[in-house]
Amino acid sequence: MIDFLNAYKRYDPAAKSRWEIALLYPGPKAVALHRLAHALYKMDLFFLARLVAEVSRFLTGIEIHPGARLGRRLVIDHGMGVVIGETAEVGDDCIIFHGTTLGGVRFEATKRHPTVGHRVLIGAGAKILGPITLGDGCRIGANVVVMRDVAPGEKITLESAAHVKT
Amino acid sequence: MIDFLNAYKRYDPAAKSRWEIALLYPGPKAVALHRLAHALYKMDLFFLARLVAEVSRFLTGIEIHPGARLGRRLVIDHGMGVVIGETAEVGDDCIIFHGTTLGGVRFEATKRHPTVGHRVLIGAGAKILGPITLGDGCRIGANVVVMRDVAPGEKITLESAAHVKT
Amino acid sequence: MIDFLNAYKRYDPAAKSRWEIALLYPGPKAVALHRLAHALYKMDLFFLARLVAEVSRFLTGIEIHPGARLGRRLVIDHGMGVVIGETAEVGDDCIIFHGTTLGGVRFEATKRHPTVGHRVLIGAGAKILGPITLGDGCRIGANVVVMRDVAPGEKITLESAAHVKT
């Protein structure tokens, strides 16, 4: 747990203390409540699991389906509008910003959400869609839409040149 | 009402039961409260109508102006950050994802928000702006910005080739 | 205060009265609570300042770090998902729409968020990142990502031609 709060402290210069992070930040609350929801989900208590997830969404603005599998020391920063789907998997030491979606593009009950590696950074507003894989250490820029596999270490950004007109 | 919940169940493989959808999903709550807000709005009870809309926004993260006209079996999935403007119109059997805006680009009190046809799908984070028309059955991809009419059946996506650099 | 509410009334044709704006709109609440949080922050009461900011985020969906400096008559419209960082500065008479981020791209405790001039309009979902400057009177379109300085009066939009395929 200390380990987890340190992950926030290490990268957020605006955080003044661990108390502030543990008590006031939405990200740690959402991840802690997801651990509970996921345990209920694995016991086939789907309604109860979803209830916990909806309470968490109401308190934090972060929506994580109880079925999602999240790695260690996941930092969800700011978090409002984050949506993580039922069959999504996220590795260790990732940083996910607000407005990010790990979502699906098909309506069948198979693996339909992304698999995210370790040490991945996903910028604000990015949409990662479909049963694709984001390789270890890749970085996805703000507002980017990704619908294909991303190689380890790759960086993807909205090319600013493509949308500038004066 | 059953009809309405079936629309969710049909397309969301993560939904385990109709009870879960009716009691825990934000979309059906937002649409139900909007029906009330819209009725008050048509009786010129603007303050009360807006109050209902703000309570709905607080509970669901979905902001629908009381003046908006919404069709049957509208599915608003996840919903956080959805904004639908006063003069927007939405047809039947549409699916709208979280972060979508049906908004305006001018500050005059005329028809200034989009008209959306039937069976339209609008992806997460898309911004549909101005008094434009989205034709029946068209599909708007995640994070796309649309400021022109879209033909029936047309598909628009953020061209991934345009924003990839390694 | 009247001055401030007039700024909303002037540009929002959906607003029926100043009472509606003062009591029901999230933007004025978020800005008022930020004035309090910022005063606490300047007295080095960081935990208390952050507590006020988190209460405001819970009530309004708008997250403004207590350290941010905001100009007069700032209109934050709809507001859900707005994130404004600790070292961000915003001039007078700006309009910021929902989903906007004034954020950072580095993890050091220096000036790392944008400086926004006067009379700037920032569209829904836009991400303004890094210690850059947006010149007076510039306009940033919906979902645009800006990571460079923007000249006074400049307009930037997501080039619709770049992402249309039929």
Short mmCIF file of C-alpha atoms in Angstrom, two decimals:
data_model
loop_
_atom_site.label_atom_id
_atom_site.label_comp_id
_atom_site.label_asym_id
_atom_site.label_seq_id
_atom_site.Cartn_x
_atom_site.Cartn_y
_atom_site.Cartn_z
CA MET A 1 0.00 0.00 0.00
CA ILE A 2 2.84 2.38 0.91
CA ASP A 3 4.48 1.11 -2.27
CA PHE A 4 1.36 2.10 -4.18
CA LEU A 5 1.15 5.60 -2.70
CA ASN A 6 4.86 6.10 -3.40
CA ALA A 7 4.13 5.47 -7.08
CA TYR A 8 1.84 8.52 -7.03
CA LYS A 9 4.21 10.65 -4.98
CA ARG A 10 7.17 9.85 -7.22
CA TYR A 11 5.64 11.24 -10.34
CA ASP A 12 3.23 13.94 -9.15
CA PRO A 13 5.05 17.13 -8.12
CA ALA A 14 1.75 18.71 -7.05
CA ALA A 15 1.26 16.10 -4.29
CA LYS A 16 2.35 17.57 -0.96
CA SER A 17 2.03 14.41 1.19
CA ARG A 18 1.02 10.74 1.17
CA TRP A 19 -1.97 11.60 3.35
CA GLU A 20 -3.23 13.92 0.65
CA ILE A 21 -2.92 11.16 -1.94
CA ALA A 22 -4.52 8.42 0.17
CA LEU A 23 -7.44 10.51 1.43
CA LEU A 24 -8.14 13.04 -1.33
CA TYR A 25 -7.05 11.59 -4.69
CA PRO A 26 -9.71 9.76 -6.71
CA GLY A 27 -7.29 7.28 -8.36
CA PRO A 28 -6.29 5.25 -5.27
CA LYS A 29 -9.95 5.06 -4.14
CA ALA A 30 -11.04 3.72 -7.54
CA VAL A 31 -8.29 1.08 -7.63
CA ALA A 32 -8.97 -0.03 -4.03
CA LEU A 33 -12.72 -0.35 -4.69
CA HIS A 34 -11.95 -2.23 -7.90
CA ARG A 35 -9.94 -4.83 -5.92
CA LEU A 36 -13.12 -5.44 -3.90
CA ALA A 37 -15.40 -5.46 -6.98
CA HIS A 38 -13.08 -7.87 -8.81
CA ALA A 39 -13.05 -10.30 -5.85
CA LEU A 40 -16.88 -10.29 -5.82
CA TYR A 41 -16.90 -10.80 -9.61
CA LYS A 42 -14.69 -13.86 -9.33
CA MET A 43 -17.18 -15.28 -6.80
CA ASP A 44 -19.90 -14.81 -9.49
CA LEU A 45 -21.57 -12.12 -7.34
CA PHE A 46 -22.08 -9.99 -10.45
CA PHE A 47 -24.78 -7.66 -9.15
CA LEU A 48 -22.88 -6.87 -5.96
CA ALA A 49 -19.63 -6.44 -7.91
CA ARG A 50 -21.30 -3.99 -10.27
CA LEU A 51 -22.85 -2.13 -7.34
CA VAL A 52 -19.38 -1.53 -5.86
CA ALA A 53 -18.12 -0.38 -9.28
CA GLU A 54 -21.03 2.08 -9.65
CA VAL A 55 -20.46 3.49 -6.16
CA SER A 56 -16.81 3.96 -7.10
CA ARG A 57 -17.81 5.66 -10.37
CA PHE A 58 -20.11 8.01 -8.45
CA LEU A 59 -17.39 8.90 -5.93
CA THR A 60 -14.44 9.17 -8.33
CA GLY A 61 -15.70 9.62 -11.91
CA ILE A 62 -13.69 6.50 -12.82
CA GLU A 63 -15.57 3.52 -14.27
CA ILE A 64 -13.80 0.16 -14.09
CA HIS A 65 -15.77 -2.96 -14.94
CA PRO A 66 -15.43 -5.53 -12.12
CA GLY A 67 -14.06 -8.08 -14.59
CA ALA A 68 -11.00 -6.00 -15.60
CA ARG A 69 -7.59 -7.17 -14.42
CA LEU A 70 -5.28 -4.40 -13.21
CA GLY A 71 -1.55 -4.68 -12.40
CA ARG A 72 0.40 -3.31 -9.45
CA ARG A 73 1.07 0.32 -8.68
CA LEU A 74 -1.40 1.51 -11.34
CA VAL A 75 -1.65 5.29 -11.25
CA ILE A 76 -4.92 6.74 -12.56
CA ASP A 77 -4.34 10.48 -12.51
CA HIS A 78 -7.27 12.93 -12.21
CA GLY A 79 -9.37 10.08 -13.56
CA MET A 80 -12.67 11.76 -14.48
CA GLY A 81 -14.18 9.95 -17.46
CA VAL A 82 -11.87 6.91 -17.44
CA VAL A 83 -13.68 3.78 -18.70
CA ILE A 84 -12.05 0.35 -18.47
CA GLY A 85 -13.94 -2.59 -20.00
CA GLU A 86 -14.70 -6.07 -18.68
CA THR A 87 -11.98 -8.01 -20.52
CA ALA A 88 -9.26 -5.34 -20.33
CA GLU A 89 -5.91 -6.26 -18.76
CA VAL A 90 -3.33 -3.75 -17.52
CA GLY A 91 0.28 -4.58 -16.50
CA ASP A 92 2.38 -3.16 -13.66
CA ASP A 93 3.57 0.42 -13.16
CA CYS A 94 1.27 2.01 -15.73
CA ILE A 95 0.03 5.60 -15.67
CA ILE A 96 -3.42 6.33 -17.08
CA PHE A 97 -4.75 9.85 -17.34
CA HIS A 98 -8.33 11.13 -17.17
CA GLY A 99 -10.67 10.60 -20.11
CA THR A 100 -8.90 7.42 -21.21
CA THR A 101 -10.97 4.51 -22.52
CA LEU A 102 -9.89 0.86 -22.71
CA GLY A 103 -12.94 -0.16 -24.70
CA GLY A 104 -14.41 -2.51 -27.24
CA VAL A 105 -15.57 -2.26 -30.84
CA ARG A 106 -17.66 -5.42 -31.02
CA PHE A 107 -20.73 -6.53 -29.12
CA GLU A 108 -19.85 -10.21 -28.57
CA ALA A 109 -19.02 -11.70 -25.18
CA THR A 110 -15.42 -12.64 -26.01
CA LYS A 111 -12.09 -10.95 -25.19
CA ARG A 112 -12.93 -7.59 -26.72
CA HIS A 113 -10.90 -5.02 -24.75
CA PRO A 114 -7.16 -4.14 -24.85
CA THR A 115 -4.23 -5.84 -23.16
CA VAL A 116 -1.82 -3.20 -21.84
CA GLY A 117 1.79 -4.11 -20.97
CA HIS A 118 4.00 -2.84 -18.14
CA ARG A 119 5.19 0.76 -17.70
CA VAL A 120 2.76 2.10 -20.31
CA LEU A 121 1.66 5.74 -20.21
CA ILE A 122 -1.72 6.67 -21.71
CA GLY A 123 -2.42 10.39 -22.15
CA ALA A 124 -5.63 12.23 -21.35
CA GLY A 125 -8.58 11.49 -23.60
CA ALA A 126 -6.93 8.64 -25.50
CA LYS A 127 -9.23 5.84 -26.70
CA ILE A 128 -7.72 2.35 -26.91
CA LEU A 129 -10.25 0.15 -28.67
CA GLY A 130 -10.52 -3.54 -29.42
CA PRO A 131 -8.64 -6.68 -28.31
CA ILE A 132 -5.26 -5.14 -29.21
CA THR A 133 -1.96 -5.17 -27.33
CA LEU A 134 0.02 -2.16 -26.12
CA GLY A 135 3.65 -3.27 -25.71
CA ASP A 136 5.75 -2.65 -22.59
CA GLY A 137 6.93 0.91 -22.13
CA CYS A 138 4.93 2.42 -24.99
CA ARG A 139 3.44 5.90 -24.68
CA ILE A 140 0.09 6.98 -26.12
CA GLY A 141 -0.45 10.73 -26.50
CA ALA A 142 -3.49 12.76 -25.47
CA ASN A 143 -6.69 12.26 -27.54
CA VAL A 144 -5.09 9.60 -29.75
CA VAL A 145 -7.36 6.78 -30.97
CA VAL A 146 -5.58 3.41 -31.16
CA MET A 147 -7.18 0.42 -32.90
CA ARG A 148 -4.08 -1.66 -33.74
CA ASP A 149 -1.23 -3.28 -31.78
CA VAL A 150 1.46 -0.91 -30.52
CA ALA A 151 5.08 -2.10 -30.32
CA PRO A 152 7.07 -1.99 -27.06
CA GLY A 153 8.58 1.46 -26.55
CA GLU A 154 6.61 3.02 -29.42
CA LYS A 155 5.27 6.56 -29.03
CA ILE A 156 2.08 7.72 -30.70
CA THR A 157 0.86 11.31 -30.70
CA LEU A 158 -1.73 13.36 -32.54
CA GLU A 159 0.52 14.91 -35.19
CA SER A 160 0.08 18.59 -34.47
CA ALA A 161 1.00 19.54 -38.04
CA ALA A 162 -2.05 17.61 -39.24
CA HIS A 163 -4.58 19.83 -37.58
CA VAL A 164 -3.21 23.34 -37.58
CA LYS A 165 -4.76 26.01 -39.72
CA THR A 166 -4.34 29.72 -39.10
CA MET B 1 -39.62 0.18 -20.63
CA ILE B 2 -38.79 -3.53 -21.03
CA ASP B 3 -38.25 -2.68 -24.68
CA PHE B 4 -35.79 -0.02 -23.61
CA LEU B 5 -33.82 -2.28 -21.26
CA ASN B 6 -33.69 -4.95 -23.96
CA ALA B 7 -31.91 -2.43 -26.20
CA TYR B 8 -29.09 -2.28 -23.63
CA LYS B 9 -29.05 -6.02 -23.04
CA ARG B 10 -28.92 -6.79 -26.74
CA TYR B 11 -25.73 -4.96 -27.39
CA ASP B 12 -23.82 -5.04 -24.07
CA PRO B 13 -22.23 -8.44 -23.45
CA ALA B 14 -20.98 -7.26 -20.03
CA ALA B 15 -24.57 -6.84 -18.74
CA LYS B 16 -25.53 -9.88 -16.69
CA SER B 17 -29.23 -9.06 -16.13
CA ARG B 18 -31.95 -6.48 -16.76
CA TRP B 19 -31.99 -5.67 -13.04
CA GLU B 20 -28.36 -4.68 -13.25
CA ILE B 21 -29.10 -2.36 -16.18
CA ALA B 22 -32.23 -0.79 -14.65
CA LEU B 23 -30.76 -0.22 -11.20
CA LEU B 24 -27.03 0.30 -11.74
CA TYR B 25 -26.44 1.72 -15.22
CA PRO B 26 -26.25 5.52 -15.51
CA GLY B 27 -27.70 5.72 -19.05
CA PRO B 28 -31.27 4.58 -18.31
CA LYS B 29 -31.43 6.88 -15.25
CA ALA B 30 -30.32 9.88 -17.30
CA VAL B 31 -32.86 9.20 -20.06
CA ALA B 32 -35.70 8.63 -17.56
CA LEU B 33 -34.91 11.87 -15.68
CA HIS B 34 -34.69 13.67 -19.01
CA ARG B 35 -38.24 12.61 -19.88
CA LEU B 36 -39.34 14.35 -16.65
CA ALA B 37 -37.16 17.44 -17.27
CA HIS B 38 -38.44 17.73 -20.85
CA ALA B 39 -42.07 17.57 -19.69
CA LEU B 40 -41.40 20.41 -17.20
CA TYR B 41 -39.60 22.37 -19.92
CA LYS B 42 -42.60 22.15 -22.24
CA MET B 43 -44.75 23.54 -19.40
CA ASP B 44 -42.32 26.53 -19.29
CA LEU B 45 -41.11 25.45 -15.82
CA PHE B 46 -37.53 26.17 -16.88
CA PHE B 47 -35.94 26.43 -13.45
CA LEU B 48 -37.50 23.19 -12.24
CA ALA B 49 -36.61 21.45 -15.50
CA ARG B 50 -33.00 22.53 -15.17
CA LEU B 51 -32.94 21.44 -11.54
CA VAL B 52 -33.95 17.92 -12.58
CA ALA B 53 -31.29 17.96 -15.32
CA GLU B 54 -28.59 19.04 -12.84
CA VAL B 55 -29.59 16.35 -10.34
CA SER B 56 -29.34 13.84 -13.19
CA ARG B 57 -25.90 15.21 -14.16
CA PHE B 58 -24.73 14.87 -10.55
CA LEU B 59 -25.98 11.29 -10.30
CA THR B 60 -24.92 10.06 -13.74
CA GLY B 61 -22.26 12.37 -15.21
CA ILE B 62 -24.57 12.85 -18.20
CA GLU B 63 -25.78 16.38 -19.01
CA ILE B 64 -28.86 16.66 -21.20
CA HIS B 65 -30.50 20.06 -21.57
CA PRO B 66 -34.23 19.81 -20.78
CA GLY B 67 -35.07 21.18 -24.23
CA ALA B 68 -33.39 18.35 -26.15
CA ARG B 69 -35.64 15.88 -27.99
CA LEU B 70 -34.56 12.24 -27.71
CA GLY B 71 -35.91 9.26 -29.66
CA ARG B 72 -36.88 5.80 -28.46
CA ARG B 73 -34.56 3.14 -27.11
CA LEU B 74 -31.62 5.58 -26.90
CA VAL B 75 -28.63 3.83 -25.35
CA ILE B 76 -26.12 6.14 -23.62
CA ASP B 77 -23.28 3.82 -22.66
CA HIS B 78 -20.98 4.63 -19.73
CA GLY B 79 -22.08 8.21 -20.25
CA MET B 80 -19.62 10.22 -18.18
CA GLY B 81 -19.06 13.60 -19.83
CA VAL B 82 -21.90 13.39 -22.37
CA VAL B 83 -23.33 16.85 -23.14
CA ILE B 84 -26.50 17.27 -25.25
CA GLY B 85 -27.61 20.81 -26.07
CA GLU B 86 -31.00 22.50 -25.89
CA THR B 87 -31.97 22.28 -29.56
CA ALA B 88 -30.45 18.87 -30.27
CA GLU B 89 -32.69 16.13 -31.71
CA VAL B 90 -31.89 12.42 -31.66
CA GLY B 91 -33.78 9.70 -33.60
CA ASP B 92 -34.70 6.16 -32.54
CA ASP B 93 -32.35 3.26 -31.73
CA CYS B 94 -29.17 5.35 -31.43
CA ILE B 95 -26.13 4.44 -29.33
CA ILE B 96 -24.11 7.27 -27.81
CA PHE B 97 -20.90 6.61 -25.90
CA HIS B 98 -19.33 8.56 -23.03
CA GLY B 99 -17.65 11.88 -23.69
CA THR B 100 -19.86 12.64 -26.69
CA THR B 101 -21.04 16.22 -27.23
CA LEU B 102 -24.02 17.31 -29.33
CA GLY B 103 -23.12 20.98 -29.06
CA GLY B 104 -23.27 24.41 -30.64
CA VAL B 105 -20.77 26.75 -32.23
CA ARG B 106 -22.78 29.97 -32.10
CA PHE B 107 -24.22 31.93 -29.21
CA GLU B 108 -27.61 32.85 -30.68
CA ALA B 109 -30.92 31.45 -29.44
CA THR B 110 -31.84 29.62 -32.65
CA LYS B 111 -31.59 25.95 -33.68
CA ARG B 112 -27.86 25.58 -33.02
CA HIS B 113 -27.34 21.90 -32.10
CA PRO B 114 -27.26 18.76 -34.29
CA THR B 115 -30.11 16.67 -35.63
CA VAL B 116 -29.23 12.99 -35.38
CA GLY B 117 -31.11 10.38 -37.44
CA HIS B 118 -32.14 6.84 -36.52
CA ARG B 119 -29.75 3.96 -35.74
CA VAL B 120 -26.72 6.27 -35.47
CA LEU B 121 -23.68 5.21 -33.43
CA ILE B 122 -21.47 7.94 -31.93
CA GLY B 123 -18.13 6.81 -30.49
CA ALA B 124 -16.54 7.88 -27.23
CA GLY B 125 -15.29 11.47 -27.10
CA ALA B 126 -16.76 12.52 -30.44
CA LYS B 127 -17.87 16.16 -30.75
CA ILE B 128 -20.81 16.87 -33.08
CA LEU B 129 -21.08 20.63 -33.38
CA GLY B 130 -23.53 23.01 -35.00
CA PRO B 131 -27.02 22.66 -36.56
CA ILE B 132 -25.87 19.83 -38.80
CA THR B 133 -27.57 16.55 -39.71
CA LEU B 134 -26.25 13.04 -39.12
CA GLY B 135 -28.04 10.73 -41.57
CA ASP B 136 -29.73 7.46 -40.59
CA GLY B 137 -27.38 4.61 -39.82
CA CYS B 138 -24.15 6.63 -39.94
CA ARG B 139 -21.28 5.84 -37.56
CA ILE B 140 -18.99 8.44 -35.99
CA GLY B 141 -15.69 7.15 -34.59
CA ALA B 142 -14.12 7.92 -31.23
CA ASN B 143 -12.73 11.45 -30.72
CA VAL B 144 -13.87 12.61 -34.18
CA VAL B 145 -15.00 16.24 -34.52
CA VAL B 146 -17.89 16.70 -36.98
CA MET B 147 -18.99 20.15 -38.15
CA ARG B 148 -20.70 19.27 -41.45
CA ASP B 149 -23.63 17.09 -42.53
CA VAL B 150 -22.98 13.35 -42.61
CA ALA B 151 -24.70 11.18 -45.23
CA PRO B 152 -26.86 8.17 -44.27
CA GLY B 153 -24.68 5.12 -43.71
CA GLU B 154 -21.41 7.09 -43.84
CA LYS B 155 -18.58 6.14 -41.47
CA ILE B 156 -16.10 8.68 -40.13
CA THR B 157 -13.05 7.77 -38.10
CA LEU B 158 -9.89 9.53 -36.96
CA GLU B 159 -7.55 8.30 -39.68
CA SER B 160 -4.91 6.50 -37.65
CA ALA B 161 -2.31 7.02 -40.36
CA ALA B 162 -2.59 10.76 -39.84
CA HIS B 163 -1.35 10.75 -36.28
CA VAL B 164 1.23 8.03 -35.97
CA LYS B 165 4.88 8.88 -35.53
CA THR B 166 7.43 6.47 -34.10
CA MET C 1 -20.41 38.75 -8.90
CA ILE C 2 -23.27 40.15 -11.01
CA ASP C 3 -20.55 40.96 -13.52
CA PHE C 4 -19.51 37.33 -13.47
CA LEU C 5 -23.02 35.95 -13.94
CA ASN C 6 -23.60 38.38 -16.78
CA ALA C 7 -20.62 36.83 -18.57
CA TYR C 8 -22.49 33.52 -18.59
CA LYS C 9 -25.82 35.07 -19.52
CA ARG C 10 -24.32 37.03 -22.40
CA TYR C 11 -23.03 34.05 -24.26
CA ASP C 12 -25.38 31.20 -23.28
CA PRO C 13 -28.74 31.40 -25.07
CA ALA C 14 -29.99 28.35 -23.13
CA ALA C 15 -29.77 30.22 -19.80
CA LYS C 16 -33.20 31.52 -18.85
CA SER C 17 -32.22 33.59 -15.78
CA ARG C 18 -29.30 34.62 -13.55
CA TRP C 19 -30.79 32.55 -10.71
CA GLU C 20 -30.54 29.46 -12.87
CA ILE C 21 -26.87 30.19 -13.57
CA ALA C 22 -25.93 31.02 -9.97
CA LEU C 23 -27.76 28.10 -8.38
CA LEU C 24 -27.72 25.33 -10.98
CA TYR C 25 -24.67 25.74 -13.23
CA PRO C 26 -21.52 23.84 -12.22
CA GLY C 27 -19.06 26.41 -13.63
CA PRO C 28 -19.75 29.29 -11.20
CA LYS C 29 -19.66 26.89 -8.22
CA ALA C 30 -16.28 25.49 -9.29
CA VAL C 31 -14.77 28.97 -9.75
CA ALA C 32 -16.15 30.22 -6.40
CA LEU C 33 -14.81 27.18 -4.54
CA HIS C 34 -11.48 27.61 -6.31
CA ARG C 35 -11.19 31.17 -4.95
CA LEU C 36 -11.47 29.65 -1.47
CA ALA C 37 -9.05 26.79 -2.22
CA HIS C 38 -6.50 29.18 -3.72
CA ALA C 39 -6.63 31.44 -0.63
CA LEU C 40 -5.96 28.41 1.60
CA TYR C 41 -3.13 27.33 -0.73
CA LYS C 42 -1.43 30.72 -0.44
CA MET C 43 -1.56 30.33 3.37
CA ASP C 44 0.31 26.99 2.91
CA LEU C 45 -2.79 25.06 4.10
CA PHE C 46 -2.26 22.54 1.32
CA PHE C 47 -4.33 19.68 2.70
CA LEU C 48 -7.32 21.89 3.42
CA ALA C 49 -6.97 23.58 0.02
CA ARG C 50 -6.96 20.22 -1.72
CA LEU C 51 -9.95 19.08 0.32
CA VAL C 52 -11.96 22.06 -0.95
CA ALA C 53 -10.83 21.30 -4.52
CA GLU C 54 -11.89 17.65 -4.21
CA VAL C 55 -15.30 18.61 -2.80
CA SER C 56 -15.70 20.95 -5.76
CA ARG C 57 -14.66 18.17 -8.17
CA PHE C 58 -17.24 15.84 -6.60
CA LEU C 59 -20.01 18.44 -6.86
CA THR C 60 -19.19 19.81 -10.31
CA GLY C 61 -16.97 17.34 -12.23
CA ILE C 62 -14.44 20.18 -12.61
CA GLU C 63 -10.94 19.67 -11.14
CA ILE C 64 -8.91 22.82 -10.54
CA HIS C 65 -5.68 22.49 -8.55
CA PRO C 66 -5.66 25.02 -5.69
CA GLY C 67 -2.42 26.51 -6.99
CA ALA C 68 -3.86 27.55 -10.38
CA ARG C 69 -4.36 31.27 -11.03
CA LEU C 70 -7.62 32.16 -12.79
CA GLY C 71 -8.61 35.54 -14.27
CA ARG C 72 -11.87 37.43 -14.03
CA ARG C 73 -15.21 36.41 -15.54
CA LEU C 74 -13.91 32.94 -16.46
CA VAL C 75 -16.73 30.90 -17.96
CA ILE C 76 -16.36 27.13 -17.60
CA ASP C 77 -19.26 25.73 -19.60
CA HIS C 78 -20.76 22.30 -18.81
CA GLY C 79 -17.40 21.57 -17.22
CA MET C 80 -17.45 17.79 -16.71
CA GLY C 81 -13.89 16.46 -17.02
CA VAL C 82 -12.08 19.82 -16.97
CA VAL C 83 -8.63 19.52 -15.36
CA ILE C 84 -6.51 22.59 -14.59
CA GLY C 85 -3.00 22.03 -13.22
CA GLU C 86 -1.14 23.60 -10.31
CA THR C 87 0.99 26.09 -12.25
CA ALA C 88 -1.60 26.99 -14.90
CA GLU C 89 -2.55 30.64 -15.36
CA VAL C 90 -5.67 31.89 -17.14
CA GLY C 91 -6.36 35.52 -18.18
CA ASP C 92 -9.63 37.47 -18.09
CA ASP C 93 -12.83 36.79 -20.07
CA CYS C 94 -11.92 33.28 -21.20
CA ILE C 95 -14.41 30.55 -22.07
CA ILE C 96 -13.40 26.96 -21.36
CA PHE C 97 -15.62 24.04 -22.36
CA HIS C 98 -16.03 20.62 -20.76
CA GLY C 99 -13.30 18.02 -21.15
CA THR C 100 -10.55 20.63 -21.48
CA THR C 101 -7.17 19.97 -19.84
CA LEU C 102 -4.56 22.58 -18.96
CA GLY C 103 -1.96 19.98 -18.07
CA GLY C 104 1.73 19.11 -17.88
CA VAL C 105 4.04 16.79 -19.77
CA ARG C 106 6.91 16.63 -17.25
CA PHE C 107 7.05 15.41 -13.69
CA GLU C 108 9.26 18.13 -12.16
CA ALA C 109 8.01 20.72 -9.66
CA THR C 110 8.57 23.76 -11.90
CA LYS C 111 6.21 25.84 -14.04
CA ARG C 112 4.86 22.97 -16.11
CA HIS C 113 1.31 23.99 -17.10
CA PRO C 114 0.05 26.49 -19.72
CA THR C 115 -0.32 30.23 -19.52
CA VAL C 116 -3.55 31.31 -21.19
CA GLY C 117 -4.08 34.93 -22.29
CA HIS C 118 -7.25 37.04 -22.23
CA ARG C 119 -10.44 36.36 -24.23
CA VAL C 120 -9.29 32.85 -25.21
CA LEU C 121 -11.86 30.20 -26.15
CA ILE C 122 -10.97 26.54 -25.63
CA GLY C 123 -13.31 23.98 -27.20
CA ALA C 124 -14.62 20.78 -25.65
CA GLY C 125 -12.08 18.02 -25.13
CA ALA C 126 -9.03 20.09 -26.08
CA LYS C 127 -5.77 19.23 -24.30
CA ILE C 128 -3.32 22.12 -23.73
CA LEU C 129 -0.09 20.58 -22.46
CA GLY C 130 3.18 21.95 -21.15
CA PRO C 131 4.43 25.40 -20.07
CA ILE C 132 3.27 26.99 -23.32
CA THR C 133 1.50 30.28 -23.95
CA LEU C 134 -1.88 30.79 -25.64
CA GLY C 135 -1.96 34.37 -26.97
CA ASP C 136 -4.84 36.80 -26.33
CA GLY C 137 -7.98 36.12 -28.33
CA CYS C 138 -6.89 32.80 -29.79
CA ARG C 139 -9.41 29.98 -30.30
CA ILE C 140 -8.67 26.29 -29.82
CA GLY C 141 -11.11 23.85 -31.45
CA ALA C 142 -12.73 20.78 -29.92
CA ASN C 143 -10.45 17.76 -29.24
CA VAL C 144 -7.33 19.60 -30.45
CA VAL C 145 -4.04 18.78 -28.68
CA VAL C 146 -1.73 21.82 -28.33
CA MET C 147 1.89 21.43 -27.22
CA ARG C 148 3.41 24.64 -28.66
CA ASP C 149 2.83 28.37 -28.25
CA VAL C 150 -0.22 29.78 -30.02
CA ALA C 151 -0.12 33.32 -31.45
CA PRO C 152 -2.68 35.97 -30.44
CA GLY C 153 -5.82 35.63 -32.53
CA GLU C 154 -4.77 32.31 -34.05
CA LYS C 155 -7.41 29.62 -34.60
CA ILE C 156 -6.61 25.92 -34.42
CA THR C 157 -9.06 23.17 -35.33
CA LEU C 158 -8.89 19.46 -35.99
CA GLU C 159 -8.70 19.55 -39.79
CA SER C 160 -11.80 17.63 -40.74
CA ALA C 161 -10.32 16.66 -44.10
CA ALA C 162 -7.60 14.76 -42.25
CA HIS C 163 -9.89 12.23 -40.67
CA VAL C 164 -12.72 11.60 -43.05
CA LYS C 165 -13.01 8.31 -44.85
CA THR C 166 -16.21 7.03 -46.38
#
